[in-house]
Amino acid sequence: MKKEASFSTKGNRADLGPLTINRLLPNQYANKVGPFVFLDYVAPAIKDTITENGMGAHPHRGIATLTYILQGEEEHFDSAGNYAKIHSGGVQWMKAGTGIVHDGNLNYDSETDSKMVHGFQFWINLPAKNKTESPAHIAIQANEVPKKALAYESGWIKVIVGNYEKLSSIIPNYSQQFLYHIHLEAGKQFTIQMADKIEVAAFLPTNSVILNDTEFEAGEFVEFSRNAGEIEIKNTSEKAIDILFFGGEEYAEPIVAEGPFVMNSSGEIADAYRDFYAGKYGEIKSTKKN
């Protein structure tokens, strides 16, 4: 049985220098999809200049941030002393836990000739028991992301978060969650199964695609019903397309979000601000690896 689309939207646009950012989640229809409570999409853009000293240090508590770079180079540094640089196809994951300050640079990939930048940032809401844990960080380069070829030379699937068949991401699962990147060749199709009560959304970065017999445009965020079923992806165009699927089990605990903090009560939000202004999240000592 095919899952029905609940809604689709294109989000809100903001410009940051040469970059165009589309805020896709939260949106007018939904505040979350499984544990995912935030999604910013950095549309493909040419960036000629190099940012070296960070784009703006800021705190987080109660979530894990996840940056997935399709093209470009992302540099991460934080108040826990973590530093990493990923290149096109890589992933940065940071558990804010009890509180952290982080910053980073988004530039073109120094390992290629392309000046293009293109990627995503997600926030993954942590269960209450994990919001009190210490911060942590994981950097994954493109060749370390689990990947599998699809049947009939149809394309491939990458597992950024969660599991798919025998593929498993090294990013921790605090609840049932997934983030898949599917690449589908011209004229091909692929069907993915979703279990009952699983929240799932799709995002189409740059090309239109047919999902369960309905055509959606490039730039659309599509959420589906929670009933068990399949999502059939058809690429009827003459070039390959990419699509992201993400979601998981419903986050059942209360959610209170304000600024960079996502907690379970207003009191916890107040605590998050108080601890930040008291300096308990620490400070970034250096923006470069020693």
Short mmCIF file of C-alpha atoms in Angstrom, two decimals:
data_model
loop_
_atom_site.label_atom_id
_atom_site.label_comp_id
_atom_site.label_asym_id
_atom_site.label_seq_id
_atom_site.Cartn_x
_atom_site.Cartn_y
_atom_site.Cartn_z
CA MET A 1 0.00 0.00 0.00
CA LYS A 2 1.33 3.41 -0.96
CA LYS A 3 1.63 6.12 1.69
CA GLU A 4 -0.29 9.33 1.05
CA ALA A 5 1.36 12.73 1.09
CA SER A 6 0.02 14.85 3.96
CA PHE A 7 1.31 18.19 2.67
CA SER A 8 4.10 19.87 0.73
CA THR A 9 5.79 23.25 1.16
CA LYS A 10 8.83 25.17 -0.06
CA GLY A 11 9.75 26.82 3.22
CA ASN A 12 11.04 30.36 3.81
CA ARG A 13 14.00 31.92 2.04
CA ALA A 14 16.78 34.02 3.56
CA ASP A 15 20.00 35.27 1.96
CA LEU A 16 23.36 35.14 3.74
CA GLY A 17 25.92 36.83 1.51
CA PRO A 18 26.22 34.67 -1.61
CA LEU A 19 24.24 31.86 0.03
CA THR A 20 20.49 31.26 -0.16
CA ILE A 21 19.09 29.48 2.90
CA ASN A 22 15.66 27.83 2.85
CA ARG A 23 14.13 27.13 6.29
CA LEU A 24 12.09 23.97 5.67
CA LEU A 25 11.42 22.82 9.24
CA PRO A 26 9.64 23.99 11.29
CA ASN A 27 7.04 25.17 8.77
CA GLN A 28 3.40 26.22 8.70
CA TYR A 29 2.23 22.60 8.81
CA ALA A 30 4.69 20.79 11.08
CA ASN A 31 7.14 21.49 13.91
CA LYS A 32 8.92 18.15 13.70
CA VAL A 33 9.32 14.90 11.77
CA GLY A 34 10.26 12.13 14.17
CA PRO A 35 13.14 13.55 16.24
CA PHE A 36 14.04 16.14 13.57
CA VAL A 37 12.92 19.62 14.65
CA PHE A 38 14.88 21.87 12.26
CA LEU A 39 16.12 21.84 8.68
CA ASP A 40 17.95 24.56 6.81
CA TYR A 41 18.84 23.93 3.18
CA VAL A 42 21.80 25.74 1.62
CA ALA A 43 20.91 25.94 -2.08
CA PRO A 44 23.70 25.46 -4.64
CA ALA A 45 25.76 28.65 -4.91
CA ILE A 46 29.18 29.81 -6.04
CA LYS A 47 31.32 31.11 -3.17
CA ASP A 48 34.58 32.73 -4.25
CA THR A 49 35.73 34.05 -0.89
CA ILE A 50 37.08 32.02 2.02
CA THR A 51 35.63 32.41 5.53
CA GLU A 52 38.34 31.74 8.12
CA ASN A 53 37.23 32.96 11.55
CA GLY A 54 33.77 31.48 11.85
CA MET A 55 30.28 32.48 10.78
CA GLY A 56 29.06 33.32 14.29
CA ALA A 57 29.60 31.43 17.54
CA HIS A 58 26.36 30.42 19.32
CA PRO A 59 25.17 27.97 21.99
CA HIS A 60 22.95 24.88 21.92
CA ARG A 61 21.42 22.62 24.51
CA GLY A 62 19.09 19.61 24.28
CA ILE A 63 19.72 18.69 20.64
CA ALA A 64 22.23 17.19 18.25
CA THR A 65 23.13 19.21 15.17
CA LEU A 66 23.89 17.46 11.90
CA THR A 67 25.50 19.11 8.88
CA TYR A 68 25.56 17.22 5.58
CA ILE A 69 27.57 18.83 2.80
CA LEU A 70 26.81 17.74 -0.76
CA GLN A 71 29.40 20.12 -2.18
CA GLY A 72 31.90 22.27 -0.35
CA GLU A 73 33.93 22.13 2.82
CA GLU A 74 32.65 22.59 6.39
CA GLU A 75 34.90 23.36 9.34
CA HIS A 76 33.69 22.80 12.91
CA PHE A 77 35.05 24.06 16.24
CA ASP A 78 33.41 24.15 19.67
CA SER A 79 33.86 24.93 23.37
CA ALA A 80 34.51 21.24 24.18
CA GLY A 81 37.71 21.44 22.16
CA ASN A 82 36.46 19.53 19.12
CA TYR A 83 37.78 20.44 15.67
CA ALA A 84 37.13 18.81 12.29
CA LYS A 85 36.93 19.66 8.62
CA ILE A 86 34.77 17.65 6.21
CA HIS A 87 34.68 17.78 2.43
CA SER A 88 31.96 17.18 -0.19
CA GLY A 89 29.73 14.30 0.90
CA GLY A 90 30.84 14.48 4.53
CA VAL A 91 28.86 14.80 7.77
CA GLN A 92 29.42 16.68 11.05
CA TRP A 93 27.34 15.57 14.08
CA MET A 94 27.45 17.38 17.43
CA LYS A 95 25.53 16.42 20.55
CA ALA A 96 24.97 19.63 22.52
CA GLY A 97 23.79 17.74 25.60
CA THR A 98 24.02 19.96 28.68
CA GLY A 99 25.35 22.86 26.66
CA ILE A 100 28.02 23.84 24.15
CA VAL A 101 29.12 26.80 22.04
CA HIS A 102 30.09 26.08 18.44
CA ASP A 103 30.99 27.84 15.24
CA GLY A 104 32.13 26.89 11.78
CA ASN A 105 33.06 27.89 8.26
CA LEU A 106 31.32 26.89 5.05
CA ASN A 107 33.56 27.26 2.02
CA TYR A 108 34.17 25.70 -1.36
CA ASP A 109 36.00 22.37 -1.32
CA SER A 110 39.78 22.90 -1.31
CA GLU A 111 40.23 19.35 -2.64
CA THR A 112 38.35 20.04 -5.92
CA ASP A 113 38.26 22.71 -8.61
CA SER A 114 34.61 23.57 -7.90
CA LYS A 115 33.62 26.78 -6.08
CA MET A 116 30.13 25.38 -5.42
CA VAL A 117 28.66 25.02 -1.92
CA HIS A 118 25.49 23.00 -1.28
CA GLY A 119 24.22 21.30 1.88
CA PHE A 120 21.92 20.89 4.86
CA GLN A 121 21.76 21.47 8.59
CA PHE A 122 19.40 19.44 10.77
CA TRP A 123 18.61 19.59 14.48
CA ILE A 124 17.78 16.25 16.09
CA ASN A 125 15.84 16.53 19.34
CA LEU A 126 17.29 14.39 22.14
CA PRO A 127 15.19 12.37 24.60
CA ALA A 128 15.01 14.04 28.02
CA LYS A 129 17.48 11.57 29.57
CA ASN A 130 20.08 12.36 26.90
CA LYS A 131 19.73 16.14 27.23
CA THR A 132 21.70 15.87 30.49
CA GLU A 133 24.67 14.08 28.92
CA SER A 134 28.04 15.61 28.08
CA PRO A 135 28.60 17.10 24.61
CA ALA A 136 30.09 14.92 21.88
CA HIS A 137 31.18 15.29 18.27
CA ILE A 138 31.67 13.00 15.26
CA ALA A 139 33.08 13.92 11.83
CA ILE A 140 32.46 11.53 8.93
CA GLN A 141 34.16 11.91 5.55
CA ALA A 142 32.32 11.01 2.34
CA ASN A 143 34.06 7.64 1.92
CA GLU A 144 32.98 6.65 5.44
CA VAL A 145 29.25 7.16 4.85
CA PRO A 146 27.51 3.77 4.41
CA LYS A 147 26.42 3.39 0.77
CA LYS A 148 24.76 0.71 -1.32
CA ALA A 149 24.06 0.41 -5.04
CA LEU A 150 20.40 -0.04 -5.96
CA ALA A 151 19.22 -2.95 -8.11
CA TYR A 152 19.14 -2.73 -11.90
CA GLU A 153 21.80 0.00 -11.95
CA SER A 154 19.15 2.39 -10.69
CA GLY A 155 21.44 4.48 -8.50
CA TRP A 156 22.49 4.33 -4.83
CA ILE A 157 21.39 4.99 -1.26
CA LYS A 158 23.51 6.53 1.51
CA VAL A 159 22.64 6.12 5.19
CA ILE A 160 23.51 9.38 6.93
CA VAL A 161 21.58 8.51 10.13
CA GLY A 162 20.05 5.23 11.26
CA ASN A 163 19.96 1.91 9.44
CA TYR A 164 18.87 0.53 6.09
CA GLU A 165 19.05 -3.22 5.48
CA LYS A 166 22.66 -4.09 6.40
CA LEU A 167 23.90 -0.49 6.37
CA SER A 168 24.34 1.34 9.68
CA SER A 169 25.54 4.88 10.38
CA ILE A 170 28.00 5.43 13.24
CA ILE A 171 25.88 8.36 14.46
CA PRO A 172 24.16 7.29 17.73
CA ASN A 173 20.47 6.40 17.68
CA TYR A 174 18.75 7.70 20.81
CA SER A 175 15.42 6.78 19.21
CA GLN A 176 14.35 5.16 15.97
CA GLN A 177 15.54 7.66 13.36
CA PHE A 178 16.82 7.79 9.79
CA LEU A 179 18.24 10.12 7.17
CA TYR A 180 18.75 8.65 3.70
CA HIS A 181 20.19 10.22 0.56
CA ILE A 182 18.89 8.45 -2.56
CA HIS A 183 20.43 9.06 -5.99
CA LEU A 184 18.24 7.80 -8.84
CA GLU A 185 19.41 7.59 -12.43
CA ALA A 186 17.40 8.89 -15.39
CA GLY A 187 14.34 6.79 -16.22
CA LYS A 188 14.71 4.61 -13.10
CA GLN A 189 12.49 3.97 -10.10
CA PHE A 190 12.93 2.73 -6.55
CA THR A 191 10.50 1.82 -3.76
CA ILE A 192 11.23 2.21 -0.05
CA GLN A 193 9.13 0.65 2.72
CA MET A 194 8.13 2.52 5.89
CA ALA A 195 6.85 0.89 9.08
CA ASP A 196 3.65 1.83 10.92
CA LYS A 197 3.67 4.98 13.11
CA ILE A 198 6.89 6.22 11.55
CA GLU A 199 6.97 9.90 10.63
CA VAL A 200 8.69 10.53 7.30
CA ALA A 201 9.37 13.50 5.05
CA ALA A 202 11.15 13.90 1.74
CA PHE A 203 13.04 16.85 0.33
CA LEU A 204 13.83 17.40 -3.35
CA PRO A 205 16.97 19.59 -3.56
CA THR A 206 17.32 20.34 -7.25
CA ASN A 207 14.98 18.27 -9.43
CA SER A 208 11.32 17.34 -9.74
CA VAL A 209 10.33 13.73 -9.05
CA ILE A 210 7.22 11.55 -8.92
CA LEU A 211 6.41 10.18 -5.45
CA ASN A 212 3.55 7.68 -5.29
CA ASP A 213 2.16 8.86 -8.65
CA THR A 214 2.23 12.58 -7.75
CA GLU A 215 4.81 14.93 -9.22
CA PHE A 216 6.57 17.29 -6.83
CA GLU A 217 8.82 20.18 -7.81
CA ALA A 218 12.44 20.90 -6.95
CA GLY A 219 12.66 22.61 -3.57
CA GLU A 220 9.56 20.93 -2.13
CA PHE A 221 9.41 19.42 1.36
CA VAL A 222 6.84 16.59 1.42
CA GLU A 223 5.50 14.88 4.54
CA PHE A 224 3.65 11.56 4.41
CA SER A 225 0.99 9.82 6.49
CA ARG A 226 2.05 7.70 9.48
CA ASN A 227 0.47 4.48 8.23
CA ALA A 228 2.76 1.63 7.18
CA GLY A 229 3.35 1.59 3.46
CA GLU A 230 5.68 2.24 0.59
CA ILE A 231 6.97 5.30 -1.18
CA GLU A 232 7.62 4.75 -4.87
CA ILE A 233 10.13 7.14 -6.44
CA LYS A 234 10.07 7.59 -10.22
CA ASN A 235 12.58 9.63 -12.14
CA THR A 236 11.02 10.36 -15.52
CA SER A 237 13.57 13.01 -16.44
CA GLU A 238 16.61 12.64 -18.67
CA LYS A 239 19.13 13.20 -15.87
CA ALA A 240 19.83 11.73 -12.44
CA ILE A 241 18.05 13.15 -9.39
CA ASP A 242 18.72 13.25 -5.64
CA ILE A 243 16.20 13.05 -2.82
CA LEU A 244 16.50 13.03 0.98
CA PHE A 245 14.19 11.01 3.25
CA PHE A 246 14.24 11.56 7.00
CA GLY A 247 12.16 10.93 10.12
CA GLY A 248 11.57 8.25 12.72
CA GLU A 249 9.33 7.38 15.62
CA GLU A 250 7.22 10.17 17.10
CA TYR A 251 8.92 12.28 19.77
CA ALA A 252 6.36 11.79 22.55
CA GLU A 253 7.84 14.01 25.28
CA PRO A 254 6.88 17.70 25.61
CA ILE A 255 8.84 20.06 23.36
CA VAL A 256 9.65 23.66 24.23
CA ALA A 257 11.93 25.41 21.75
CA GLU A 258 13.34 28.90 22.06
CA GLY A 259 16.27 30.28 20.09
CA PRO A 260 19.08 27.70 20.00
CA PHE A 261 17.63 25.55 22.80
CA VAL A 262 15.13 22.65 22.60
CA MET A 263 14.03 21.33 25.98
CA ASN A 264 11.01 19.70 27.65
CA SER A 265 9.71 22.63 29.72
CA SER A 266 9.85 26.42 29.95
CA GLY A 267 11.81 26.07 33.19
CA GLU A 268 14.49 24.09 31.40
CA ILE A 269 14.70 26.79 28.72
CA ALA A 270 15.24 29.38 31.45
CA ASP A 271 17.94 27.17 32.96
CA ALA A 272 19.62 26.85 29.55
CA TYR A 273 19.83 30.63 29.14
CA ARG A 274 20.97 31.16 32.73
CA ASP A 275 23.75 28.59 32.44
CA PHE A 276 24.89 30.03 29.13
CA TYR A 277 25.12 33.59 30.46
CA ALA A 278 26.92 32.24 33.53
CA GLY A 279 29.62 30.85 31.23
CA LYS A 280 28.91 27.18 31.97
CA TYR A 281 29.05 26.17 28.28
CA GLY A 282 32.69 27.24 28.06
CA GLU A 283 34.22 29.15 25.19
CA ILE A 284 35.91 28.34 21.91
CA LYS A 285 39.66 28.50 22.52
CA SER A 286 40.79 28.23 18.90
CA THR A 287 39.28 27.98 15.44
CA LYS A 288 42.14 25.84 14.16
CA LYS A 289 43.43 22.36 14.87
CA ASN A 290 46.60 22.29 16.96
#
